[in-house]
Amino acid sequence: MTTAANPTHTGSAAAAESWIRMYRQMVAIRLFEEQVNELYTRALMPGLAHLYVGEEAVAVGVCEALQPTDYITSTHRGHGHCLAKGASPDRMFAELLGKEAGYCRGKGGSMHIADPATGNLGANAIVCGSAGIATGAAFSAQRLGNQRVAVCFFGEGALGQGVLYEVMNLAALYKLPVIYVCENNLYTEYTHYTETTAGDILQRATAFGVRAESVDGQDVRAVHAVAARLIESARRGEGPAFLLCNTYRYTGHHVGDISREYYRTKQEELLWKTERDPIKNFGAWLIEQNLADAAVLERMHAEIKLEMEKAVEFALASPYPGVEQVGEDVYA
Amino acid sequence: MPDAAPRELTFAQAIREALAEEMRRDSRVCIMGEDVAEAGTPFKVLSGLVEEFGKERVLDTPISEAGFTGLAVGAAMTGLRPVVDIMFGDFITLTMDQMVNQAAKVHYMSGGTWKVPMVMRTTLGATRRSAAQHSQSLHAWFCHVPGLKVVLPSTPYDAKGLLKAAIRDENPVVFFEDKMMYKQKGPVPAEEYTIPLGLADVKRAGSDITLVATSSMVQVALGAADLLDQAGISAEVVDPRTAWPLDEHTLIESAKKTSRVIVMDEGYERYGVTAEIASVIAAGAFYDLDAPVKRMGAMHVPIPFSPPLEDVTVPTEQTVFEAARALCGRS
């Protein structure tokens, strides 16, 4: 099914541009996270780092279907969502390092990137913590009549939180323009989701009359197609939707989660990385469609790598906030 | 010609008038909660608002305190000014993640970029024979959290002016109403006014002892002050009106003047509002005090149902009178 608002299905120049933008964005997220891993393992980054590597197609496919003024909420594994919604890597890295130039002036860190300029209501370190916020943003959009849509990204671990069902009920009752995007990366921290999740996931949404679909979260074209359809339908006032994206977390729950054999095999990881990598597969498709050639994509990787290195340099060279700022912004 | 008698409203009417005025003034203000529309809440505080403002702005929600409070946080961040109604203060437990981890922290965590201008209205107070899950005064929980403001009105006049200020505030504000006070009348001028958050009010001037009292305890303190007056002791009653921000200056100055202080609040005494205020006074007026600051709050038990049991769990005019007399060395 196609919609007018989805240029990627029209075969036009705009569609080609959109595919290339999505590819670029996925590579940017991958290379951003590689730098995070590097910073963390070199002990240059304080705190925790939850990498989005492997899940890039979800954030990119969904955010490509959003307008700049639309809202997102994100999670502790949020770098991908923030970048896909338009955050710039230099201020992201600065925030990750606790520097004043960061999006939150160093007060939020990796798990709390927020940016009004790109409609990012904030990453959230409480699992399912932003479901209410995203639903409320959709409520505002409806009441103010500004045609905006809110997307709530969350992992399948959030399916265990009751508040998700409270707000889905509210969103269905009031027909709010909100899309609940569940990223099922199979592991709720260190536990396979089947050990914690009873019944059928989609039925949890359809029970409220919320339209629910699932998609291959490693296929950015598929994610984008279904997201665009659900988003535009919500924008038209047809109410909320639930999108289950089946994906995979390449690395551990956080960067320090190295010994993972007790909850998943190396063969499983290898299979996803080699057979189902969203960037590799999408790159092959672009080449096959004559939308790019291998040299162009390689050059793009090199450019982005350089951009990320510069962004890291910027962040490393940036000053920490002065300690006098500790008491600022407790109250508005 | 003498002035006309001042207009009197009940506490509930004052709340309703504040909401109506702010909703007329600002189309972004909306109310959400359980049975807030046609029912006007079980306490009938909101009666008539849905008729004037419609169901779009006076929104009946499911019994999902966490859900609609979370929705309000997001709505506040994105251009509305929601006033959430939590029917009984005991139910704030269900909203804690939304208030403590979300609303209170959004502004700070985002480096001052997002704001959460919302109000949560809820109730406190025992002696309504409602037992342990409908009688608690849990406002101290919110006072503990940076990023929240906590309002404790004690008169119809204060309730109206403070609620209007709370709605206009750019921060999440929790507004506690004593449900036993809804029918109490008091003067409320028809003219527009607001009361800034963080400004205490001396409800009665006195010279021998200061009774610091919040919310439901203000009337108790004033009654005790009458009894003390008959016993030849002049009591000053100071109402902080907001537990945070706290008007430390007024509290300390009163303590310096009288040299003896009882702090009373219907929350639990242990680790409660009385502890914070007593500490502020002890530190700020140490050299002027003639006795240790005494605290009186709810007894440290779940509120019992049986009337004779419930009645002894909270300070009364008589117990405050006796404590004050003892503190003044007149027992």
Short mmCIF file of C-alpha atoms in Angstrom, two decimals, chain A residues 128 130-136 138-139 142 150-156 158-182 197 200-213 230 238-244, chain B residues 61-71 98:
data_model
loop_
_atom_site.label_atom_id
_atom_site.label_comp_id
_atom_site.label_asym_id
_atom_site.label_seq_id
_atom_site.Cartn_x
_atom_site.Cartn_y
_atom_site.Cartn_z
CA CYS A 128 8.46 2.65 29.39
CA SER A 130 8.14 8.03 28.13
CA ALA A 131 4.91 6.31 27.06
CA GLY A 132 2.87 8.88 28.97
CA ILE A 133 4.91 11.77 27.60
CA ALA A 134 4.52 10.65 23.98
CA THR A 135 0.79 10.14 24.47
CA GLY A 136 0.54 13.58 26.03
CA ALA A 138 -0.17 13.54 20.80
CA PHE A 139 -2.92 14.90 23.05
CA GLN A 142 -4.80 16.99 18.69
CA ALA A 150 4.17 11.58 18.25
CA VAL A 151 6.24 8.41 18.03
CA CYS A 152 7.03 6.50 21.20
CA PHE A 153 10.04 4.22 20.78
CA PHE A 154 10.45 1.49 23.37
CA GLY A 155 12.02 -1.93 23.67
CA GLU A 156 10.04 -5.11 24.18
CA ALA A 158 8.56 -2.11 28.22
CA LEU A 159 5.75 -4.56 27.43
CA GLY A 160 6.03 -5.54 31.08
CA GLN A 161 5.04 -2.09 32.32
CA GLY A 162 1.39 -1.46 33.13
CA VAL A 163 1.49 2.21 32.23
CA LEU A 164 1.87 1.26 28.55
CA TYR A 165 -1.59 -0.28 28.59
CA GLU A 166 -3.06 2.67 30.48
CA VAL A 167 -1.85 5.12 27.86
CA MET A 168 -2.76 2.93 24.89
CA ASN A 169 -6.28 2.80 26.29
CA LEU A 170 -6.29 6.61 26.60
CA ALA A 171 -4.86 7.05 23.10
CA ALA A 172 -7.52 4.77 21.64
CA LEU A 173 -10.34 6.46 23.57
CA TYR A 174 -9.29 9.94 22.43
CA LYS A 175 -8.04 8.82 18.98
CA LEU A 176 -4.65 10.41 19.57
CA PRO A 177 -2.01 10.69 16.83
CA VAL A 178 0.61 8.52 18.49
CA ILE A 179 2.53 5.52 17.18
CA TYR A 180 3.89 3.05 19.72
CA VAL A 181 7.00 1.57 18.12
CA CYS A 182 8.08 -1.58 19.92
CA THR A 197 6.22 -12.00 27.68
CA ASP A 200 0.70 -12.47 21.51
CA ILE A 201 2.31 -9.04 21.49
CA LEU A 202 0.12 -7.50 18.80
CA GLN A 203 -3.03 -8.58 20.59
CA ARG A 204 -2.01 -6.44 23.53
CA ALA A 205 -2.63 -3.44 21.29
CA THR A 206 -5.59 -4.73 19.30
CA ALA A 207 -7.40 -5.41 22.59
CA PHE A 208 -7.73 -1.62 22.87
CA GLY A 209 -8.75 -1.20 19.27
CA VAL A 210 -5.28 0.11 18.42
CA ARG A 211 -4.20 -0.94 14.93
CA ALA A 212 -1.16 -3.17 15.23
CA GLU A 213 1.30 -4.42 12.66
CA LEU A 230 0.56 4.46 10.11
CA GLU A 238 -7.57 8.05 12.47
CA GLY A 239 -6.04 7.33 15.85
CA PRO A 240 -3.06 5.53 17.34
CA ALA A 241 -1.15 2.53 16.06
CA PHE A 242 1.27 -0.04 17.38
CA LEU A 243 4.22 -1.12 15.28
CA LEU A 244 6.24 -4.15 16.31
CA THR B 61 -10.37 9.70 32.27
CA PRO B 62 -10.26 5.99 33.01
CA ILE B 63 -9.10 4.99 36.48
CA SER B 64 -5.49 5.15 35.33
CA GLU B 65 -3.66 7.63 37.54
CA ALA B 66 -0.24 6.80 36.12
CA GLY B 67 -1.53 6.95 32.56
CA PHE B 68 -3.31 10.27 32.66
CA THR B 69 -0.64 11.88 34.83
CA GLY B 70 1.96 10.77 32.29
CA LEU B 71 -0.23 12.11 29.52
CA GLN B 98 5.38 10.13 36.27
#
